[in-house]
Amino acid sequence: MEFITFEQQDFVGIITINRPKALNALNSSVLEELDQTLDQVDLSNTRCLILTGAGDKSFVAGADIGEMSTLTKAEGEAFGKKGNDVFRKLETFPIPVIAAINGFALGGGCEIAMSCDIRICSDNAVFGQPEVGLGITPGFGGTQRLARTVGVGMAKQMIYTGRNIKSDEAFRIGLVNAVYPQEELMDAAKKLASTISMNAPIAVRNCKKAINDGLQVDMDAAIVIEEKLFGDCFETEDQKAGMGNFLEKDKEKKLKVVPFQNK
Ligand code: DAK
């Protein structure tokens, strides 16, 4: 692959978008390679992903403006679909995905971050949806996911003005969960991913699915989704080991890592 690297550290997979000359802007090749990388993740051995950008200046500076500038309506639609398909694959990926946002997250960069489960960023991160200044709407889900993440009023303000915001404001409005000094970001992401990957993987996956699917329906239907995914955890090795360790009241054993199973 030319633009994506994948590194496995224990149960954590680290995907890096590596096109620093263009501040990791998303062209068709990056999207295609990201798609293939997700397809190749070994889910029997990976419990959490981290998505980040190469270099210390930019996470993703948006969709590639050079590539987009000459698109016809039909090509624009196809490009939008490609991006949306990959972003949706990230959003619905069976295991959690943490965006470690190490700089600019503009346009498609902010949108790909919002397709991840959890966002943390470095103190030099900058977020924005500048598309209206380029004569287009956000095309990779920004109009939908930003409103769902930070609320309708704030999303409309960001999108209509195209104004960028810094990391502290992103934290204040709930766009990111935490801000770290640049040099500490990846360690923080790995620690968070490692904490998640020590929990029962079937339960974690089912939590992701319950939250995502439940948000698409009314509360009565959402509770049914939760009931089914809750029930699905029973009779698994994880459930027996997790509850067994608690009931044994064996402090030593409780401190040990439970040998949770992957599905
Ligand atoms: N695309 C292509 N190249 C980019 C880029 C981008 N988005 N952002 C930066 N680069 C390239 C620059 O052209 C420059 O290349 P060289 O000139 O060195 O060859 C290199 O990265 C370094 O950038 P700068 O020299 O500009 O660096 P600065 O530090 O001065 O400024 C910046 C950094 C991030 C503030 C600035 O580069 C910038 O404003 N970049 C554009 C940010 C932006 O507007 N992003 C949003 C793109 S629009 C759709 C699907 C998707 C989308 C829309 C519709 N459908 C088809 C439905 C999504 C749209 C977007 O994401």
mmCIF file of C-alpha atoms and ligand atoms in Angstrom:
data_model
loop_
_atom_site.group_PDB
_atom_site.id
_atom_site.type_symbol
_atom_site.label_atom_id
_atom_site.label_comp_id
_atom_site.label_asym_id
_atom_site.label_seq_id
_atom_site.Cartn_x
_atom_site.Cartn_y
_atom_site.Cartn_z
ATOM 1 C CA MET A 1 0.000 0.000 0.000
ATOM 2 C CA GLU A 2 1.178 3.494 -0.805
ATOM 3 C CA PHE A 3 -0.812 5.652 1.592
ATOM 4 C CA ILE A 4 -1.901 3.462 4.515
ATOM 5 C CA THR A 5 0.198 1.651 7.084
ATOM 6 C CA PHE A 6 -1.120 -0.932 9.535
ATOM 7 C CA GLU A 7 0.652 -1.949 12.693
ATOM 8 C CA GLN A 8 -0.505 -4.568 15.179
ATOM 9 C CA GLN A 9 0.407 -4.133 18.864
ATOM 10 C CA ASP A 10 -1.069 -6.954 20.937
ATOM 11 C CA PHE A 11 -4.840 -6.726 20.419
ATOM 12 C CA VAL A 12 -4.685 -3.194 19.014
ATOM 13 C CA GLY A 13 -4.420 -2.337 15.328
ATOM 14 C CA ILE A 14 -3.018 1.077 14.363
ATOM 15 C CA ILE A 15 -4.027 2.472 10.975
ATOM 16 C CA THR A 16 -2.037 5.485 9.791
ATOM 17 C CA ILE A 17 -3.040 7.612 6.816
ATOM 18 C CA ASN A 18 0.331 8.371 5.335
ATOM 19 C CA ARG A 19 0.274 11.122 2.748
ATOM 20 C CA PRO A 20 2.010 13.914 4.663
ATOM 21 C CA LYS A 21 2.948 15.976 1.563
ATOM 22 C CA ALA A 22 -0.752 16.717 1.109
ATOM 23 C CA LEU A 23 -1.433 16.838 4.860
ATOM 24 C CA ASN A 24 -2.991 13.359 4.526
ATOM 25 C CA ALA A 25 -5.815 14.604 2.284
ATOM 26 C CA LEU A 26 -8.165 11.875 1.145
ATOM 27 C CA ASN A 27 -7.910 11.072 -2.552
ATOM 28 C CA SER A 28 -9.476 8.010 -4.205
ATOM 29 C CA SER A 29 -6.357 5.905 -3.616
ATOM 30 C CA VAL A 30 -6.311 6.681 0.118
ATOM 31 C CA LEU A 31 -10.002 5.780 0.381
ATOM 32 C CA GLU A 32 -9.489 2.566 -1.589
ATOM 33 C CA GLU A 33 -6.501 1.520 0.519
ATOM 34 C CA LEU A 34 -8.328 2.342 3.737
ATOM 35 C CA ASP A 35 -11.220 0.194 2.564
ATOM 36 C CA GLN A 36 -8.872 -2.713 1.814
ATOM 37 C CA THR A 37 -7.049 -2.286 5.133
ATOM 38 C CA LEU A 38 -10.303 -2.542 7.068
ATOM 39 C CA ASP A 39 -11.218 -5.678 5.105
ATOM 40 C CA GLN A 40 -7.887 -7.229 6.070
ATOM 41 C CA VAL A 41 -8.076 -6.614 9.832
ATOM 42 C CA ASP A 42 -7.840 -9.968 11.605
ATOM 43 C CA LEU A 43 -10.846 -9.765 13.895
ATOM 44 C CA SER A 44 -9.839 -12.949 15.703
ATOM 45 C CA ASN A 45 -6.800 -11.101 17.025
ATOM 46 C CA THR A 46 -7.771 -7.411 17.063
ATOM 47 C CA ARG A 47 -10.101 -5.824 19.604
ATOM 48 C CA CYS A 48 -9.674 -2.121 19.013
ATOM 49 C CA LEU A 49 -8.374 0.100 16.205
ATOM 50 C CA ILE A 50 -6.629 3.459 16.326
ATOM 51 C CA LEU A 51 -6.867 5.721 13.282
ATOM 52 C CA THR A 52 -4.315 8.507 12.966
ATOM 53 C CA GLY A 53 -2.432 10.603 10.414
ATOM 54 C CA ALA A 54 1.291 10.604 9.609
ATOM 55 C CA GLY A 55 3.403 13.577 10.689
ATOM 56 C CA ASP A 56 2.847 16.088 13.454
ATOM 57 C CA LYS A 57 0.851 18.695 11.557
ATOM 58 C CA SER A 58 -2.235 17.029 10.217
ATOM 59 C CA PHE A 59 -4.636 14.207 10.911
ATOM 60 C CA VAL A 60 -6.504 14.614 7.586
ATOM 61 C CA ALA A 61 -6.815 18.018 5.838
ATOM 62 C CA GLY A 62 -9.967 16.955 4.030
ATOM 63 C CA ALA A 63 -10.912 15.379 0.771
ATOM 64 C CA ASP A 64 -8.331 16.039 -1.944
ATOM 65 C CA ILE A 65 -9.320 19.400 -3.417
ATOM 66 C CA GLY A 66 -7.070 18.933 -6.461
ATOM 67 C CA GLU A 67 -8.734 15.646 -7.353
ATOM 68 C CA MET A 68 -12.224 16.992 -6.678
ATOM 69 C CA SER A 69 -11.754 20.226 -8.617
ATOM 70 C CA THR A 70 -12.279 18.621 -12.034
ATOM 71 C CA LEU A 71 -15.010 16.133 -11.164
ATOM 72 C CA THR A 72 -18.234 16.027 -13.138
ATOM 73 C CA LYS A 73 -21.539 15.692 -11.267
ATOM 74 C CA ALA A 74 -21.482 11.922 -11.845
ATOM 75 C CA GLU A 75 -17.849 11.598 -10.748
ATOM 76 C CA GLY A 76 -18.527 13.788 -7.699
ATOM 77 C CA GLU A 77 -21.371 11.490 -6.717
ATOM 78 C CA ALA A 78 -19.166 8.404 -7.185
ATOM 79 C CA PHE A 79 -16.372 9.993 -5.109
ATOM 80 C CA GLY A 80 -18.883 10.886 -2.400
ATOM 81 C CA LYS A 81 -20.235 7.331 -2.399
ATOM 82 C CA LYS A 82 -16.745 5.841 -2.115
ATOM 83 C CA GLY A 83 -15.998 8.025 0.888
ATOM 84 C CA ASN A 84 -19.357 7.422 2.477
ATOM 85 C CA ASP A 85 -19.033 3.648 2.063
ATOM 86 C CA VAL A 86 -15.620 3.605 3.748
ATOM 87 C CA PHE A 87 -16.717 5.961 6.528
ATOM 88 C CA ARG A 88 -19.773 3.826 7.176
ATOM 89 C CA LYS A 89 -17.567 0.732 7.260
ATOM 90 C CA LEU A 90 -15.515 2.427 9.991
ATOM 91 C CA GLU A 91 -18.617 3.506 11.885
ATOM 92 C CA THR A 92 -20.133 0.029 11.828
ATOM 93 C CA PHE A 93 -16.829 -1.840 12.165
ATOM 94 C CA PRO A 94 -17.390 -4.645 14.674
ATOM 95 C CA ILE A 95 -14.754 -3.372 17.111
ATOM 96 C CA PRO A 96 -14.247 0.151 18.522
ATOM 97 C CA VAL A 97 -12.216 2.654 16.513
ATOM 98 C CA ILE A 98 -10.400 5.525 18.257
ATOM 99 C CA ALA A 99 -9.459 8.573 16.193
ATOM 100 C CA ALA A 100 -6.135 9.981 17.424
ATOM 101 C CA ILE A 101 -6.354 13.426 15.843
ATOM 102 C CA ASN A 102 -2.855 14.855 15.587
ATOM 103 C CA GLY A 103 -3.440 18.191 13.829
ATOM 104 C CA PHE A 104 -5.777 19.440 11.077
ATOM 105 C CA ALA A 105 -9.117 17.626 10.874
ATOM 106 C CA LEU A 106 -10.868 19.665 8.217
ATOM 107 C CA GLY A 107 -13.758 18.754 5.942
ATOM 108 C CA GLY A 108 -13.397 15.033 5.212
ATOM 109 C CA GLY A 109 -10.858 14.908 8.066
ATOM 110 C CA CYS A 110 -13.432 16.033 10.612
ATOM 111 C CA GLU A 111 -15.952 13.700 8.975
ATOM 112 C CA ILE A 112 -13.735 10.610 9.130
ATOM 113 C CA ALA A 113 -12.998 11.380 12.796
ATOM 114 C CA MET A 114 -16.736 11.521 13.469
ATOM 115 C CA SER A 115 -17.131 8.069 11.901
ATOM 116 C CA CYS A 116 -14.932 6.704 14.690
ATOM 117 C CA ASP A 117 -16.320 5.689 18.077
ATOM 118 C CA ILE A 118 -14.081 7.899 20.200
ATOM 119 C CA ARG A 119 -12.098 11.023 19.337
ATOM 120 C CA ILE A 120 -9.070 12.278 21.245
ATOM 121 C CA CYS A 121 -6.745 14.966 19.924
ATOM 122 C CA SER A 122 -3.463 16.790 20.320
ATOM 123 C CA ASP A 123 -3.369 20.373 21.525
ATOM 124 C CA ASN A 124 -2.501 21.619 18.008
ATOM 125 C CA ALA A 125 -5.594 20.008 16.451
ATOM 126 C CA VAL A 126 -7.923 22.170 14.371
ATOM 127 C CA PHE A 127 -11.419 21.118 13.360
ATOM 128 C CA GLY A 128 -13.811 22.515 10.794
ATOM 129 C CA GLN A 129 -16.187 21.940 7.929
ATOM 130 C CA PRO A 130 -14.965 24.570 5.421
ATOM 131 C CA GLU A 131 -16.895 23.169 2.439
ATOM 132 C CA VAL A 132 -19.291 26.083 1.927
ATOM 133 C CA GLY A 133 -16.229 28.226 1.194
ATOM 134 C CA LEU A 134 -15.375 25.790 -1.620
ATOM 135 C CA GLY A 135 -18.869 25.881 -3.087
ATOM 136 C CA ILE A 136 -19.972 22.466 -1.846
ATOM 137 C CA THR A 137 -21.734 20.918 1.114
ATOM 138 C CA PRO A 138 -19.941 18.522 3.464
ATOM 139 C CA GLY A 139 -20.121 15.294 1.457
ATOM 140 C CA PHE A 140 -18.831 12.559 3.721
ATOM 141 C CA GLY A 141 -21.576 12.651 6.312
ATOM 142 C CA GLY A 142 -20.664 15.961 7.989
ATOM 143 C CA THR A 143 -24.152 17.437 7.883
ATOM 144 C CA GLN A 144 -25.452 14.324 9.639
ATOM 145 C CA ARG A 145 -22.736 13.254 12.064
ATOM 146 C CA LEU A 146 -21.729 16.719 13.309
ATOM 147 C CA ALA A 147 -25.321 17.505 14.290
ATOM 148 C CA ARG A 148 -25.584 14.171 16.069
ATOM 149 C CA THR A 149 -22.234 14.685 17.848
ATOM 150 C CA VAL A 150 -22.285 18.320 19.005
ATOM 151 C CA GLY A 151 -25.987 19.199 18.636
ATOM 152 C CA VAL A 152 -27.912 20.868 15.847
ATOM 153 C CA GLY A 153 -27.234 24.513 16.735
ATOM 154 C CA MET A 154 -23.470 24.192 17.066
ATOM 155 C CA ALA A 155 -23.241 21.985 13.958
ATOM 156 C CA LYS A 156 -25.197 24.509 11.898
ATOM 157 C CA GLN A 157 -22.977 27.330 13.124
ATOM 158 C CA MET A 158 -19.785 25.438 12.233
ATOM 159 C CA ILE A 159 -21.079 24.334 8.827
ATOM 160 C CA TYR A 160 -22.718 27.630 7.752
ATOM 161 C CA THR A 161 -19.715 29.746 8.803
ATOM 162 C CA GLY A 162 -17.030 27.279 7.723
ATOM 163 C CA ARG A 163 -15.058 28.559 10.711
ATOM 164 C CA ASN A 164 -12.324 26.374 12.162
ATOM 165 C CA ILE A 165 -12.138 25.647 15.878
ATOM 166 C CA LYS A 166 -9.164 24.736 18.030
ATOM 167 C CA SER A 167 -8.760 21.724 20.280
ATOM 168 C CA ASP A 168 -9.994 23.445 23.458
ATOM 169 C CA GLU A 169 -13.259 24.467 21.798
ATOM 170 C CA ALA A 170 -13.622 21.007 20.241
ATOM 171 C CA PHE A 171 -13.366 19.603 23.763
ATOM 172 C CA ARG A 172 -15.817 22.131 25.163
ATOM 173 C CA ILE A 173 -18.512 21.258 22.607
ATOM 174 C CA GLY A 174 -17.993 17.509 22.934
ATOM 175 C CA LEU A 175 -16.410 16.898 19.545
ATOM 176 C CA VAL A 176 -13.438 15.244 21.283
ATOM 177 C CA ASN A 177 -13.263 13.402 24.587
ATOM 178 C CA ALA A 178 -9.825 14.649 25.610
ATOM 179 C CA VAL A 179 -6.915 16.859 24.520
ATOM 180 C CA TYR A 180 -3.261 15.874 25.049
ATOM 181 C CA PRO A 181 0.104 17.500 24.379
ATOM 182 C CA GLN A 182 1.097 16.369 20.881
ATOM 183 C CA GLU A 183 3.875 14.061 22.107
ATOM 184 C CA GLU A 184 1.514 12.258 24.487
ATOM 185 C CA LEU A 185 -1.367 11.647 22.079
ATOM 186 C CA MET A 186 -0.399 8.246 20.687
ATOM 187 C CA ASP A 187 0.496 6.848 24.111
ATOM 188 C CA ALA A 188 -2.877 8.026 25.386
ATOM 189 C CA ALA A 189 -4.635 6.423 22.405
ATOM 190 C CA LYS A 190 -2.778 3.150 22.924
ATOM 191 C CA LYS A 191 -3.574 3.146 26.647
ATOM 192 C CA LEU A 192 -7.259 3.714 25.928
ATOM 193 C CA ALA A 193 -7.273 1.030 23.230
ATOM 194 C CA SER A 194 -5.465 -1.379 25.522
ATOM 195 C CA THR A 195 -7.994 -0.776 28.325
ATOM 196 C CA ILE A 196 -10.832 -1.512 25.908
ATOM 197 C CA SER A 197 -9.102 -4.609 24.561
ATOM 198 C CA MET A 198 -8.742 -6.082 28.063
ATOM 199 C CA ASN A 199 -12.522 -6.238 28.398
ATOM 200 C CA ALA A 200 -14.670 -9.041 27.051
ATOM 201 C CA PRO A 201 -14.541 -8.587 23.266
ATOM 202 C CA ILE A 202 -17.959 -10.042 22.551
ATOM 203 C CA ALA A 203 -19.508 -7.715 25.143
ATOM 204 C CA VAL A 204 -17.606 -4.679 23.794
ATOM 205 C CA ARG A 205 -18.709 -5.450 20.231
ATOM 206 C CA ASN A 206 -22.286 -5.887 21.345
ATOM 207 C CA CYS A 207 -22.154 -2.566 23.233
ATOM 208 C CA LYS A 208 -21.003 -0.796 20.062
ATOM 209 C CA LYS A 209 -23.766 -2.393 18.040
ATOM 210 C CA ALA A 210 -26.398 -1.652 20.683
ATOM 211 C CA ILE A 211 -25.422 2.026 20.891
ATOM 212 C CA ASN A 212 -25.141 2.500 17.112
ATOM 213 C CA ASP A 213 -28.279 0.591 16.150
ATOM 214 C CA GLY A 214 -30.290 1.946 19.072
ATOM 215 C CA LEU A 215 -29.611 5.537 18.048
ATOM 216 C CA GLN A 216 -31.352 4.911 14.708
ATOM 217 C CA VAL A 217 -34.721 3.929 16.220
ATOM 218 C CA ASP A 218 -37.187 4.991 18.917
ATOM 219 C CA MET A 219 -36.605 4.055 22.562
ATOM 220 C CA ASP A 220 -39.011 1.069 22.569
ATOM 221 C CA ALA A 221 -37.243 -0.483 19.595
ATOM 222 C CA ALA A 222 -33.837 0.503 20.999
ATOM 223 C CA ILE A 223 -34.494 -1.356 24.253
ATOM 224 C CA VAL A 224 -35.366 -4.490 22.258
ATOM 225 C CA ILE A 225 -32.050 -4.170 20.408
ATOM 226 C CA GLU A 226 -30.265 -3.938 23.757
ATOM 227 C CA GLU A 227 -32.149 -6.952 25.150
ATOM 228 C CA LYS A 228 -31.100 -9.134 22.227
ATOM 229 C CA LEU A 229 -27.451 -8.109 22.370
ATOM 230 C CA PHE A 230 -27.448 -8.522 26.180
ATOM 231 C CA GLY A 231 -28.888 -12.027 25.804
ATOM 232 C CA ASP A 232 -26.329 -12.824 23.135
ATOM 233 C CA CYS A 233 -23.519 -12.455 25.722
ATOM 234 C CA PHE A 234 -24.789 -15.332 27.845
ATOM 235 C CA GLU A 235 -23.278 -18.821 27.600
ATOM 236 C CA THR A 236 -20.097 -17.291 26.188
ATOM 237 C CA GLU A 237 -16.731 -18.116 27.728
ATOM 238 C CA ASP A 238 -16.378 -14.411 28.501
ATOM 239 C CA GLN A 239 -19.571 -14.219 30.490
ATOM 240 C CA LYS A 240 -18.768 -17.379 32.433
ATOM 241 C CA ALA A 241 -15.190 -16.281 33.172
ATOM 242 C CA GLY A 242 -16.128 -12.689 33.975
ATOM 243 C CA MET A 243 -18.905 -13.558 36.409
ATOM 244 C CA GLY A 244 -17.075 -16.634 37.758
ATOM 245 C CA ASN A 245 -14.066 -14.548 38.735
ATOM 246 C CA PHE A 246 -16.285 -12.095 40.594
ATOM 247 C CA LEU A 247 -18.181 -14.825 42.440
ATOM 248 C CA GLU A 248 -15.019 -16.663 43.468
ATOM 249 C CA LYS A 249 -14.016 -13.518 45.410
ATOM 250 C CA ASP A 250 -10.459 -14.432 44.556
ATOM 251 C CA LYS A 251 -8.702 -11.075 44.691
ATOM 252 C CA GLU A 252 -5.589 -12.426 43.018
ATOM 253 C CA LYS A 253 -7.585 -13.918 40.188
ATOM 254 C CA LYS A 254 -9.738 -10.833 39.820
ATOM 255 C CA LEU A 255 -6.610 -8.779 39.281
ATOM 256 C CA LYS A 256 -5.403 -11.114 36.561
ATOM 257 C CA VAL A 257 -6.356 -10.492 32.990
ATOM 258 C CA VAL A 258 -9.381 -12.609 32.184
ATOM 259 C CA PRO A 259 -8.586 -14.717 29.128
ATOM 260 C CA PHE A 260 -11.511 -13.380 27.206
ATOM 261 C CA GLN A 261 -12.354 -15.097 23.938
ATOM 262 C CA ASN A 262 -12.941 -13.574 20.555
ATOM 263 C CA LYS A 263 -16.057 -14.674 18.704
HETATM 264 N N1 DAK B 1 -6.488 18.578 -0.690
HETATM 265 C C1 DAK B 1 -5.354 18.519 -1.406
HETATM 266 N N2 DAK B 1 -4.173 19.015 -0.986
HETATM 267 C C2 DAK B 1 -4.130 19.590 0.216
HETATM 268 C C3 DAK B 1 -5.276 19.690 1.040
HETATM 269 C C4 DAK B 1 -6.509 19.147 0.550
HETATM 270 N N3 DAK B 1 -7.627 19.151 1.264
HETATM 271 N N4 DAK B 1 -4.923 20.342 2.165
HETATM 272 C C5 DAK B 1 -3.612 20.619 2.052
HETATM 273 N N5 DAK B 1 -3.121 20.181 0.881
HETATM 274 C C6 DAK B 1 -1.776 20.287 0.386
HETATM 275 C C7 DAK B 1 -1.475 21.731 -0.084
HETATM 276 O O1 DAK B 1 -1.939 21.932 -1.401
HETATM 277 C C8 DAK B 1 0.043 21.748 -0.004
HETATM 278 O O2 DAK B 1 0.564 21.071 -1.127
HETATM 279 P P1 DAK B 1 1.873 21.651 -1.918
HETATM 280 O O3 DAK B 1 1.499 23.002 -2.349
HETATM 281 O O4 DAK B 1 2.974 21.620 -0.881
HETATM 282 O O5 DAK B 1 2.077 20.659 -3.032
HETATM 283 C C9 DAK B 1 0.353 20.876 1.208
HETATM 284 O O6 DAK B 1 -0.840 20.099 1.422
HETATM 285 C C10 DAK B 1 0.580 21.699 2.463
HETATM 286 O O7 DAK B 1 -0.532 22.583 2.618
HETATM 287 P P2 DAK B 1 -0.334 24.159 2.879
HETATM 288 O O8 DAK B 1 0.906 24.664 2.239
HETATM 289 O O9 DAK B 1 -1.621 24.805 2.520
HETATM 290 O O10 DAK B 1 -0.106 24.178 4.455
HETATM 291 P P3 DAK B 1 -0.503 25.329 5.465
HETATM 292 O O11 DAK B 1 0.090 24.932 6.760
HETATM 293 O O12 DAK B 1 -0.170 26.688 4.945
HETATM 294 O O13 DAK B 1 -2.097 25.261 5.604
HETATM 295 C C11 DAK B 1 -4.243 24.106 5.859
HETATM 296 C C12 DAK B 1 -2.700 24.091 6.139
HETATM 297 C C13 DAK B 1 -4.819 22.781 6.299
HETATM 298 C C14 DAK B 1 -4.883 25.243 6.670
HETATM 299 C C15 DAK B 1 -4.453 24.368 4.360
HETATM 300 O O14 DAK B 1 -3.660 23.427 3.624
HETATM 301 C C16 DAK B 1 -5.874 24.186 3.950
HETATM 302 O O15 DAK B 1 -6.692 25.074 4.168
HETATM 303 N N6 DAK B 1 -6.183 23.021 3.326
HETATM 304 C C17 DAK B 1 -7.501 22.779 2.803
HETATM 305 C C18 DAK B 1 -8.411 22.414 3.929
HETATM 306 C C19 DAK B 1 -9.814 22.186 3.439
HETATM 307 O O16 DAK B 1 -10.476 23.114 2.915
HETATM 308 N N7 DAK B 1 -10.284 20.959 3.642
HETATM 309 C C20 DAK B 1 -11.595 20.617 3.268
HETATM 310 C C21 DAK B 1 -11.566 20.017 1.921
HETATM 311 S S1 DAK B 1 -13.197 19.842 1.322
HETATM 312 C C22 DAK B 1 -18.102 15.130 -1.384
HETATM 313 C C23 DAK B 1 -17.246 14.315 -0.738
HETATM 314 C C24 DAK B 1 -16.406 14.848 0.182
HETATM 315 C C25 DAK B 1 -16.345 16.163 0.451
HETATM 316 C C26 DAK B 1 -17.241 16.973 -0.200
HETATM 317 C C27 DAK B 1 -18.116 16.459 -1.094
HETATM 318 N N8 DAK B 1 -18.963 14.608 -2.362
HETATM 319 C C28 DAK B 1 -18.416 14.289 -3.629
HETATM 320 C C29 DAK B 1 -20.338 14.331 -2.059
HETATM 321 C C30 DAK B 1 -15.384 16.689 1.352
HETATM 322 C C31 DAK B 1 -14.849 17.888 1.113
HETATM 323 C C32 DAK B 1 -13.676 18.357 1.824
HETATM 324 O O17 DAK B 1 -13.092 17.684 2.645
#
